[in-house]
Amino acid sequence: TVPESFTSIPCVVENCQVAVFVTETHQEVLSGDVVDAIGGTNQFIGNVTTEPNMDIKPSIDSNPVTFVVNARSNLSGNQDFTFELTSENAPSDWSAMISINGTPYGTTATITLSYQVDTPILVSVLPSTNAALADFTLSMSAVSIPAAPTRYLHLYAVSGVENLVVNATGGPESVQHQDIYVNGLTNAGSTTVGVTDAEIMVKGINAQAFDNVKSIYFNVAWTFPALTLPQLAAMKSFMDNGGNLLIAGQDIGWDFMSGDAAGHGSPEATDFYNNYLYANYVADGNTANNLLIAEATDEVYGAIPQSAVTDAYGGNMYPEQISAREGGIQSFYYNAAKTKCAVVRAQTVTYKVVYFGVGFEMISNASVRDQILAATLDWFNSAVGINDSKPLTDLTIFPNPSATGEIHFMGNGNLKAVEIIDISGRTILKQNLTTSEALNINHLKQGIYFVKMFTSNEVITEKLQVK
């Protein structure tokens, strides 16, 4: 029996909902649902699904993108269902439609489904010349049970995107500041900007839908974890295949490298931080790190004027102090004495990377933010090389392809160490080595690997095929 009031507040049952949840402790809710108290139902009507990695696809030369969707009813007999296709972020001159059994329906269709029988639905998206990573939602609702929960399927079409702004998924702060990156790249003249979140980034990389994406601008802001383990693996794969990365946010180093119990340290995170960002974590920052000053001799950022670094998070100000590892360059500092590094950049024969220990939302001067993004865009769009003014070392692997056994190294570089990374981005081996020494690869299975060769002043990456 529902009481007439709670703490003197009248209780109108028709305005109430019933919530049911399952938990083993007082912490994590394992499952739950909410329905209207009068006439509510959580009846499972069926579903709309795609095959794995088939929910995100690229458009080739602005041609249509087609998704094959299976619709299945969980209601007995023959029942009518309504399907509706919508998008909140597709450009206005993109078009999309549903086709069922060869009949086009526009964006809404009502059809009859038989119980537990798959019915294919084709969703076609026609992009324009406007670049975007567009999220389309296909909804499925039961005509006979309108109160039953609607089923949803998200489909992602990618067209014309070369510069992808990615928001971290560890909190809402990244999305709140995404326009800094989008507007900065647009102001710099880029017409190929797209936006997504890190979970969709993983989908796109794993489905090879981002082959035309040249650079990712990863907006961590102040979120935790900075990247999850699947996101780390996807990012490594993107970079190993030639993609550039700018990543920015306070507490990335603290999260991965401090060892704090509240952080998200892991071997994968350490590998990414040290060997892909070319950074050392020095110290958690504080309000004393309140300036951003470019290294005047830096070829990319040397002309950028200084800006104040301000508190964007209500007293939580931690602009991290970092340093460059071998192969990296310190590009910005928090002080004129250059004792507190704020930004590290590096480049290999495969990718370029810039790591800001401070979020762009904390750089108070909007013009400085735009200039940094414009300089980064120019640098990313130039030819990849270790140092623009210095010829590359010609270190190489032989034999390649190789049967399991040994590989050797030849060239004029002073080889110091070798690292082997599998196709998922996991580090398999790291060993100090000279050019005159062979490396045993008996433990490697057949497949494709990436070999990083570390010299005194550069890192060279070469693909290795093990037969």
Short mmCIF file of N, CA and C in Angstrom, two decimals, residues 107-253:
data_model
loop_
_atom_site.label_atom_id
_atom_site.label_comp_id
_atom_site.label_asym_id
_atom_site.label_seq_id
_atom_site.Cartn_x
_atom_site.Cartn_y
_atom_site.Cartn_z
N THR A 107 12.77 7.40 -43.58
CA THR A 107 13.37 7.24 -42.26
C THR A 107 12.43 6.58 -41.26
N THR A 108 11.19 6.23 -41.66
CA THR A 108 10.25 5.57 -40.75
C THR A 108 9.56 4.45 -41.50
N ALA A 109 9.43 3.29 -40.84
CA ALA A 109 8.74 2.16 -41.46
C ALA A 109 8.00 1.38 -40.39
N THR A 110 6.79 0.93 -40.72
CA THR A 110 6.03 0.03 -39.86
C THR A 110 5.80 -1.26 -40.64
N ILE A 111 6.31 -2.38 -40.09
CA ILE A 111 6.20 -3.67 -40.78
C ILE A 111 5.80 -4.74 -39.77
N THR A 112 5.39 -5.89 -40.31
CA THR A 112 5.00 -7.03 -39.48
C THR A 112 6.17 -8.00 -39.37
N LEU A 113 6.48 -8.40 -38.14
CA LEU A 113 7.53 -9.38 -37.88
C LEU A 113 6.93 -10.63 -37.26
N SER A 114 7.46 -11.78 -37.66
CA SER A 114 7.07 -13.04 -37.05
C SER A 114 7.98 -13.36 -35.88
N TYR A 115 7.46 -14.09 -34.92
CA TYR A 115 8.18 -14.42 -33.68
C TYR A 115 9.50 -15.14 -33.98
N GLN A 116 10.59 -14.58 -33.48
CA GLN A 116 11.93 -15.17 -33.52
C GLN A 116 12.42 -15.43 -34.95
N VAL A 117 11.97 -14.62 -35.90
CA VAL A 117 12.44 -14.74 -37.29
C VAL A 117 13.22 -13.48 -37.64
N ASP A 118 14.48 -13.65 -38.10
CA ASP A 118 15.30 -12.50 -38.46
C ASP A 118 14.79 -11.87 -39.76
N THR A 119 14.65 -10.56 -39.73
CA THR A 119 14.27 -9.80 -40.92
C THR A 119 15.37 -8.78 -41.21
N PRO A 120 16.01 -8.85 -42.38
CA PRO A 120 17.08 -7.90 -42.68
C PRO A 120 16.53 -6.52 -43.01
N ILE A 121 17.20 -5.50 -42.47
CA ILE A 121 16.88 -4.10 -42.76
C ILE A 121 18.16 -3.44 -43.27
N LEU A 122 18.07 -2.77 -44.39
CA LEU A 122 19.21 -2.03 -44.93
C LEU A 122 19.08 -0.56 -44.55
N VAL A 123 20.12 -0.04 -43.94
CA VAL A 123 20.19 1.38 -43.62
C VAL A 123 21.25 2.00 -44.52
N SER A 124 20.85 2.94 -45.36
CA SER A 124 21.78 3.60 -46.29
C SER A 124 21.97 5.05 -45.90
N VAL A 125 23.23 5.46 -45.82
CA VAL A 125 23.59 6.85 -45.50
C VAL A 125 24.36 7.43 -46.67
N LEU A 126 23.88 8.56 -47.17
CA LEU A 126 24.57 9.23 -48.28
C LEU A 126 25.20 10.51 -47.76
N PRO A 127 26.54 10.53 -47.60
CA PRO A 127 27.20 11.75 -47.12
C PRO A 127 27.28 12.80 -48.22
N SER A 128 27.65 14.00 -47.79
CA SER A 128 27.93 15.09 -48.72
C SER A 128 29.43 15.36 -48.66
N THR A 129 29.83 16.53 -49.14
CA THR A 129 31.23 16.91 -49.03
C THR A 129 31.59 17.40 -47.63
N ASN A 130 30.59 17.58 -46.77
CA ASN A 130 30.85 17.99 -45.39
C ASN A 130 31.32 16.80 -44.58
N ALA A 131 32.51 16.92 -44.00
CA ALA A 131 33.11 15.82 -43.24
C ALA A 131 32.39 15.64 -41.91
N ALA A 132 32.26 14.39 -41.47
CA ALA A 132 31.64 14.11 -40.18
C ALA A 132 31.82 12.65 -39.82
N LEU A 133 31.78 12.38 -38.52
CA LEU A 133 31.56 11.04 -38.01
C LEU A 133 30.16 11.09 -37.40
N ALA A 134 29.18 10.61 -38.17
CA ALA A 134 27.78 10.80 -37.81
C ALA A 134 27.22 9.57 -37.11
N ASP A 135 26.49 9.82 -36.04
CA ASP A 135 25.85 8.78 -35.24
C ASP A 135 24.37 8.72 -35.62
N PHE A 136 23.95 7.58 -36.21
CA PHE A 136 22.55 7.37 -36.56
C PHE A 136 21.96 6.36 -35.58
N THR A 137 20.75 6.61 -35.13
CA THR A 137 20.06 5.72 -34.20
C THR A 137 18.86 5.10 -34.89
N LEU A 138 18.82 3.76 -34.92
CA LEU A 138 17.67 3.04 -35.43
C LEU A 138 16.88 2.51 -34.24
N SER A 139 15.63 2.96 -34.09
CA SER A 139 14.79 2.54 -32.97
C SER A 139 13.75 1.52 -33.45
N MET A 140 13.37 0.63 -32.52
CA MET A 140 12.38 -0.41 -32.79
C MET A 140 11.36 -0.40 -31.65
N SER A 141 10.09 -0.17 -31.97
CA SER A 141 9.05 -0.14 -30.95
C SER A 141 7.88 -1.02 -31.38
N ALA A 142 7.20 -1.61 -30.39
CA ALA A 142 6.07 -2.49 -30.66
C ALA A 142 4.78 -1.68 -30.70
N VAL A 143 4.04 -1.81 -31.81
CA VAL A 143 2.80 -1.05 -31.96
C VAL A 143 1.77 -1.48 -30.92
N SER A 144 1.71 -2.78 -30.61
CA SER A 144 0.69 -3.29 -29.71
C SER A 144 1.01 -3.07 -28.23
N ILE A 145 2.28 -2.78 -27.92
CA ILE A 145 2.68 -2.55 -26.52
C ILE A 145 3.49 -1.26 -26.47
N PRO A 146 2.86 -0.10 -26.62
CA PRO A 146 3.61 1.16 -26.71
C PRO A 146 4.39 1.49 -25.45
N ALA A 147 3.99 0.92 -24.30
CA ALA A 147 4.72 1.22 -23.06
C ALA A 147 5.98 0.39 -22.90
N ALA A 148 6.14 -0.66 -23.71
CA ALA A 148 7.34 -1.50 -23.60
C ALA A 148 8.57 -0.71 -24.03
N PRO A 149 9.73 -0.99 -23.42
CA PRO A 149 10.93 -0.24 -23.76
C PRO A 149 11.29 -0.35 -25.23
N THR A 150 11.55 0.78 -25.83
CA THR A 150 12.03 0.82 -27.22
C THR A 150 13.45 0.28 -27.28
N ARG A 151 13.76 -0.45 -28.35
CA ARG A 151 15.11 -0.96 -28.57
C ARG A 151 15.85 -0.01 -29.51
N TYR A 152 17.15 0.16 -29.26
CA TYR A 152 17.94 1.12 -30.04
C TYR A 152 19.21 0.47 -30.55
N LEU A 153 19.62 0.87 -31.74
CA LEU A 153 20.90 0.46 -32.32
C LEU A 153 21.58 1.70 -32.89
N HIS A 154 22.84 1.91 -32.50
CA HIS A 154 23.62 3.03 -33.02
C HIS A 154 24.49 2.57 -34.19
N LEU A 155 24.47 3.35 -35.25
CA LEU A 155 25.26 3.09 -36.45
C LEU A 155 26.08 4.34 -36.74
N TYR A 156 27.34 4.15 -37.13
CA TYR A 156 28.26 5.29 -37.28
C TYR A 156 28.82 5.30 -38.71
N ALA A 157 28.61 6.42 -39.39
CA ALA A 157 29.12 6.61 -40.75
C ALA A 157 30.22 7.66 -40.73
N VAL A 158 31.36 7.35 -41.35
CA VAL A 158 32.52 8.24 -41.36
C VAL A 158 32.78 8.68 -42.78
N SER A 159 32.86 9.98 -42.99
CA SER A 159 33.13 10.49 -44.34
C SER A 159 33.97 11.77 -44.27
N GLY A 160 35.09 11.77 -44.97
CA GLY A 160 35.90 12.97 -45.13
C GLY A 160 36.68 13.39 -43.90
N VAL A 161 36.70 12.59 -42.84
CA VAL A 161 37.36 13.00 -41.60
C VAL A 161 38.84 12.63 -41.65
N GLU A 162 39.69 13.64 -41.52
CA GLU A 162 41.14 13.42 -41.41
C GLU A 162 41.65 13.81 -40.03
N ASN A 163 40.97 14.77 -39.38
CA ASN A 163 41.36 15.23 -38.04
C ASN A 163 40.20 14.93 -37.09
N LEU A 164 40.42 13.96 -36.19
CA LEU A 164 39.34 13.46 -35.35
C LEU A 164 39.56 13.90 -33.91
N VAL A 165 38.61 14.68 -33.38
CA VAL A 165 38.63 15.07 -31.97
C VAL A 165 37.95 13.95 -31.19
N VAL A 166 38.66 13.40 -30.22
CA VAL A 166 38.15 12.28 -29.43
C VAL A 166 38.05 12.71 -27.97
N ASN A 167 36.87 12.56 -27.40
CA ASN A 167 36.65 12.89 -25.99
C ASN A 167 36.83 11.66 -25.13
N ALA A 168 37.61 11.81 -24.06
CA ALA A 168 37.77 10.72 -23.11
C ALA A 168 36.43 10.38 -22.49
N THR A 169 36.26 9.12 -22.09
CA THR A 169 34.97 8.65 -21.60
C THR A 169 34.94 8.50 -20.08
N GLY A 170 35.97 8.98 -19.38
CA GLY A 170 36.02 8.82 -17.93
C GLY A 170 35.24 9.86 -17.16
N GLY A 171 34.55 10.75 -17.83
CA GLY A 171 33.77 11.77 -17.13
C GLY A 171 33.23 12.78 -18.13
N PRO A 172 32.33 13.66 -17.68
CA PRO A 172 31.70 14.61 -18.59
C PRO A 172 32.58 15.80 -18.96
N GLU A 173 33.68 15.99 -18.25
CA GLU A 173 34.47 17.21 -18.46
C GLU A 173 35.03 17.32 -19.87
N SER A 174 35.36 16.18 -20.49
CA SER A 174 35.95 16.26 -21.83
C SER A 174 34.94 16.81 -22.84
N VAL A 175 33.70 16.31 -22.81
CA VAL A 175 32.69 16.79 -23.75
C VAL A 175 32.42 18.28 -23.56
N GLN A 176 32.48 18.73 -22.33
CA GLN A 176 32.23 20.14 -22.03
C GLN A 176 33.22 21.06 -22.73
N HIS A 177 34.40 20.54 -23.06
CA HIS A 177 35.45 21.39 -23.63
C HIS A 177 35.84 20.99 -25.06
N GLN A 178 35.04 20.15 -25.73
CA GLN A 178 35.42 19.68 -27.06
C GLN A 178 35.46 20.82 -28.08
N ASP A 179 34.65 21.86 -27.89
CA ASP A 179 34.61 22.94 -28.88
C ASP A 179 35.93 23.69 -28.98
N ILE A 180 36.74 23.65 -27.92
CA ILE A 180 38.06 24.28 -28.00
C ILE A 180 38.86 23.65 -29.14
N TYR A 181 38.80 22.33 -29.25
CA TYR A 181 39.56 21.61 -30.28
C TYR A 181 38.89 21.77 -31.64
N VAL A 182 37.58 21.60 -31.70
CA VAL A 182 36.87 21.70 -32.97
C VAL A 182 37.03 23.09 -33.56
N ASN A 183 36.80 24.13 -32.76
CA ASN A 183 36.91 25.50 -33.26
C ASN A 183 38.34 25.85 -33.62
N GLY A 184 39.30 25.38 -32.81
CA GLY A 184 40.70 25.67 -33.10
C GLY A 184 41.15 25.08 -34.43
N LEU A 185 40.78 23.83 -34.69
CA LEU A 185 41.15 23.19 -35.95
C LEU A 185 40.42 23.83 -37.12
N THR A 186 39.15 24.17 -36.91
CA THR A 186 38.39 24.84 -37.97
C THR A 186 38.97 26.21 -38.27
N ASN A 187 39.31 26.96 -37.23
CA ASN A 187 39.93 28.28 -37.42
C ASN A 187 41.26 28.18 -38.12
N ALA A 188 41.93 27.03 -37.98
CA ALA A 188 43.22 26.83 -38.64
C ALA A 188 43.05 26.44 -40.11
N GLY A 189 41.81 26.30 -40.55
CA GLY A 189 41.56 26.02 -41.96
C GLY A 189 41.21 24.58 -42.28
N SER A 190 41.09 23.73 -41.28
CA SER A 190 40.75 22.33 -41.57
C SER A 190 39.26 22.20 -41.86
N THR A 191 38.93 21.53 -42.96
CA THR A 191 37.54 21.23 -43.30
C THR A 191 37.25 19.75 -43.14
N THR A 192 38.14 19.05 -42.44
CA THR A 192 38.04 17.59 -42.33
C THR A 192 37.96 17.15 -40.87
N VAL A 193 37.26 17.94 -40.04
CA VAL A 193 37.21 17.67 -38.60
C VAL A 193 35.97 16.83 -38.28
N GLY A 194 36.16 15.80 -37.46
CA GLY A 194 35.07 15.01 -36.92
C GLY A 194 35.21 14.91 -35.41
N VAL A 195 34.14 14.51 -34.73
CA VAL A 195 34.13 14.41 -33.27
C VAL A 195 33.52 13.08 -32.87
N THR A 196 34.10 12.45 -31.85
CA THR A 196 33.51 11.23 -31.30
C THR A 196 34.04 11.04 -29.89
N ASP A 197 33.68 9.92 -29.27
CA ASP A 197 34.24 9.61 -27.95
C ASP A 197 35.17 8.41 -28.07
N ALA A 198 35.88 8.11 -26.98
CA ALA A 198 36.94 7.10 -27.03
C ALA A 198 36.41 5.70 -27.26
N GLU A 199 35.18 5.41 -26.84
CA GLU A 199 34.62 4.08 -27.09
C GLU A 199 34.33 3.90 -28.58
N ILE A 200 33.81 4.93 -29.23
CA ILE A 200 33.57 4.85 -30.67
C ILE A 200 34.90 4.83 -31.42
N MET A 201 35.91 5.52 -30.89
CA MET A 201 37.25 5.46 -31.47
C MET A 201 37.74 4.01 -31.53
N VAL A 202 37.54 3.26 -30.45
CA VAL A 202 37.96 1.85 -30.43
C VAL A 202 37.23 1.08 -31.52
N LYS A 203 35.91 1.28 -31.62
CA LYS A 203 35.14 0.62 -32.67
C LYS A 203 35.72 0.93 -34.06
N GLY A 204 35.98 2.21 -34.31
CA GLY A 204 36.44 2.63 -35.62
C GLY A 204 37.79 2.06 -35.98
N ILE A 205 38.72 2.05 -35.02
CA ILE A 205 40.06 1.52 -35.28
C ILE A 205 39.98 0.01 -35.49
N ASN A 206 39.24 -0.69 -34.65
CA ASN A 206 39.15 -2.14 -34.78
C ASN A 206 38.44 -2.57 -36.06
N ALA A 207 37.51 -1.75 -36.53
CA ALA A 207 36.78 -2.06 -37.77
C ALA A 207 37.48 -1.51 -39.00
N GLN A 208 38.64 -0.91 -38.82
CA GLN A 208 39.40 -0.29 -39.92
C GLN A 208 38.56 0.74 -40.67
N ALA A 209 37.73 1.45 -39.90
CA ALA A 209 36.90 2.51 -40.48
C ALA A 209 37.61 3.86 -40.48
N PHE A 210 38.80 3.93 -39.85
CA PHE A 210 39.52 5.20 -39.72
C PHE A 210 40.77 5.24 -40.59
N ASP A 211 40.78 4.49 -41.68
CA ASP A 211 41.98 4.45 -42.52
C ASP A 211 42.32 5.82 -43.09
N ASN A 212 41.33 6.71 -43.25
CA ASN A 212 41.59 8.04 -43.79
C ASN A 212 41.84 9.09 -42.70
N VAL A 213 41.71 8.69 -41.43
CA VAL A 213 41.98 9.62 -40.33
C VAL A 213 43.50 9.71 -40.15
N LYS A 214 44.02 10.92 -40.31
CA LYS A 214 45.47 11.12 -40.19
C LYS A 214 45.89 11.40 -38.76
N SER A 215 45.05 12.13 -38.01
CA SER A 215 45.46 12.59 -36.68
C SER A 215 44.29 12.55 -35.72
N ILE A 216 44.58 12.17 -34.47
CA ILE A 216 43.61 12.21 -33.39
C ILE A 216 44.02 13.27 -32.39
N TYR A 217 43.05 14.09 -31.98
CA TYR A 217 43.24 15.10 -30.95
C TYR A 217 42.44 14.61 -29.74
N PHE A 218 43.16 14.00 -28.79
CA PHE A 218 42.50 13.29 -27.69
C PHE A 218 42.36 14.23 -26.51
N ASN A 219 41.11 14.55 -26.19
CA ASN A 219 40.75 15.52 -25.17
C ASN A 219 40.44 14.79 -23.86
N VAL A 220 41.46 14.66 -23.00
CA VAL A 220 41.27 13.99 -21.72
C VAL A 220 40.63 14.91 -20.70
N ALA A 221 40.97 16.23 -20.79
CA ALA A 221 40.50 17.22 -19.80
C ALA A 221 40.91 16.75 -18.40
N TRP A 222 39.94 16.48 -17.53
CA TRP A 222 40.24 15.98 -16.18
C TRP A 222 39.30 14.81 -15.91
N THR A 223 39.59 13.66 -16.52
CA THR A 223 38.73 12.49 -16.42
C THR A 223 39.56 11.25 -16.09
N PHE A 224 38.91 10.24 -15.53
CA PHE A 224 39.59 9.03 -15.10
C PHE A 224 38.76 7.80 -15.47
N PRO A 225 39.39 6.75 -16.01
CA PRO A 225 40.77 6.71 -16.45
C PRO A 225 40.96 7.57 -17.69
N ALA A 226 42.19 8.03 -17.88
CA ALA A 226 42.47 8.83 -19.07
C ALA A 226 42.15 8.02 -20.32
N LEU A 227 42.60 6.78 -20.36
CA LEU A 227 42.21 5.81 -21.38
C LEU A 227 42.05 4.45 -20.71
N THR A 228 41.05 3.70 -21.13
CA THR A 228 40.89 2.33 -20.65
C THR A 228 41.87 1.42 -21.38
N LEU A 229 41.97 0.18 -20.94
CA LEU A 229 42.89 -0.76 -21.60
C LEU A 229 42.54 -0.98 -23.07
N PRO A 230 41.25 -1.20 -23.43
CA PRO A 230 40.95 -1.33 -24.87
C PRO A 230 41.26 -0.04 -25.65
N GLN A 231 41.06 1.11 -25.02
CA GLN A 231 41.38 2.37 -25.69
C GLN A 231 42.89 2.52 -25.89
N LEU A 232 43.68 2.11 -24.91
CA LEU A 232 45.13 2.14 -25.06
C LEU A 232 45.57 1.26 -26.22
N ALA A 233 45.03 0.03 -26.28
CA ALA A 233 45.42 -0.89 -27.36
C ALA A 233 45.05 -0.31 -28.72
N ALA A 234 43.86 0.28 -28.83
CA ALA A 234 43.44 0.86 -30.10
C ALA A 234 44.31 2.04 -30.48
N MET A 235 44.65 2.89 -29.50
CA MET A 235 45.49 4.05 -29.79
C MET A 235 46.87 3.63 -30.25
N LYS A 236 47.45 2.62 -29.61
CA LYS A 236 48.76 2.13 -30.04
C LYS A 236 48.68 1.60 -31.47
N SER A 237 47.62 0.86 -31.78
CA SER A 237 47.45 0.35 -33.13
C SER A 237 47.33 1.48 -34.14
N PHE A 238 46.57 2.51 -33.80
CA PHE A 238 46.42 3.67 -34.69
C PHE A 238 47.77 4.32 -34.96
N MET A 239 48.58 4.50 -33.93
CA MET A 239 49.88 5.15 -34.09
C MET A 239 50.86 4.24 -34.83
N ASP A 240 50.85 2.96 -34.50
CA ASP A 240 51.75 2.03 -35.18
C ASP A 240 51.46 1.94 -36.66
N ASN A 241 50.24 2.29 -37.04
CA ASN A 241 49.87 2.27 -38.46
C ASN A 241 49.93 3.65 -39.10
N GLY A 242 50.63 4.59 -38.44
CA GLY A 242 50.92 5.87 -39.07
C GLY A 242 50.08 7.04 -38.62
N GLY A 243 49.21 6.86 -37.61
CA GLY A 243 48.38 7.96 -37.15
C GLY A 243 49.09 8.85 -36.15
N ASN A 244 48.86 10.16 -36.24
CA ASN A 244 49.44 11.13 -35.31
C ASN A 244 48.51 11.36 -34.13
N LEU A 245 49.09 11.80 -33.01
CA LEU A 245 48.30 12.00 -31.80
C LEU A 245 48.71 13.27 -31.07
N LEU A 246 47.71 14.12 -30.75
CA LEU A 246 47.85 15.14 -29.72
C LEU A 246 46.95 14.69 -28.57
N ILE A 247 47.51 14.62 -27.38
CA ILE A 247 46.74 14.26 -26.20
C ILE A 247 46.98 15.29 -25.12
N ALA A 248 45.91 15.74 -24.45
CA ALA A 248 46.04 16.82 -23.48
C ALA A 248 45.09 16.60 -22.32
N GLY A 249 45.58 16.93 -21.13
CA GLY A 249 44.74 16.86 -19.94
C GLY A 249 45.59 16.78 -18.69
N GLN A 250 45.10 17.35 -17.60
CA GLN A 250 45.83 17.24 -16.34
C GLN A 250 45.57 15.86 -15.72
N ASP A 251 46.56 15.34 -15.05
CA ASP A 251 46.48 14.08 -14.29
C ASP A 251 46.56 12.83 -15.15
N ILE A 252 46.95 12.93 -16.41
CA ILE A 252 47.18 11.72 -17.20
C ILE A 252 48.34 10.93 -16.59
N GLY A 253 49.44 11.64 -16.31
CA GLY A 253 50.59 10.99 -15.71
C GLY A 253 50.30 10.47 -14.31
#
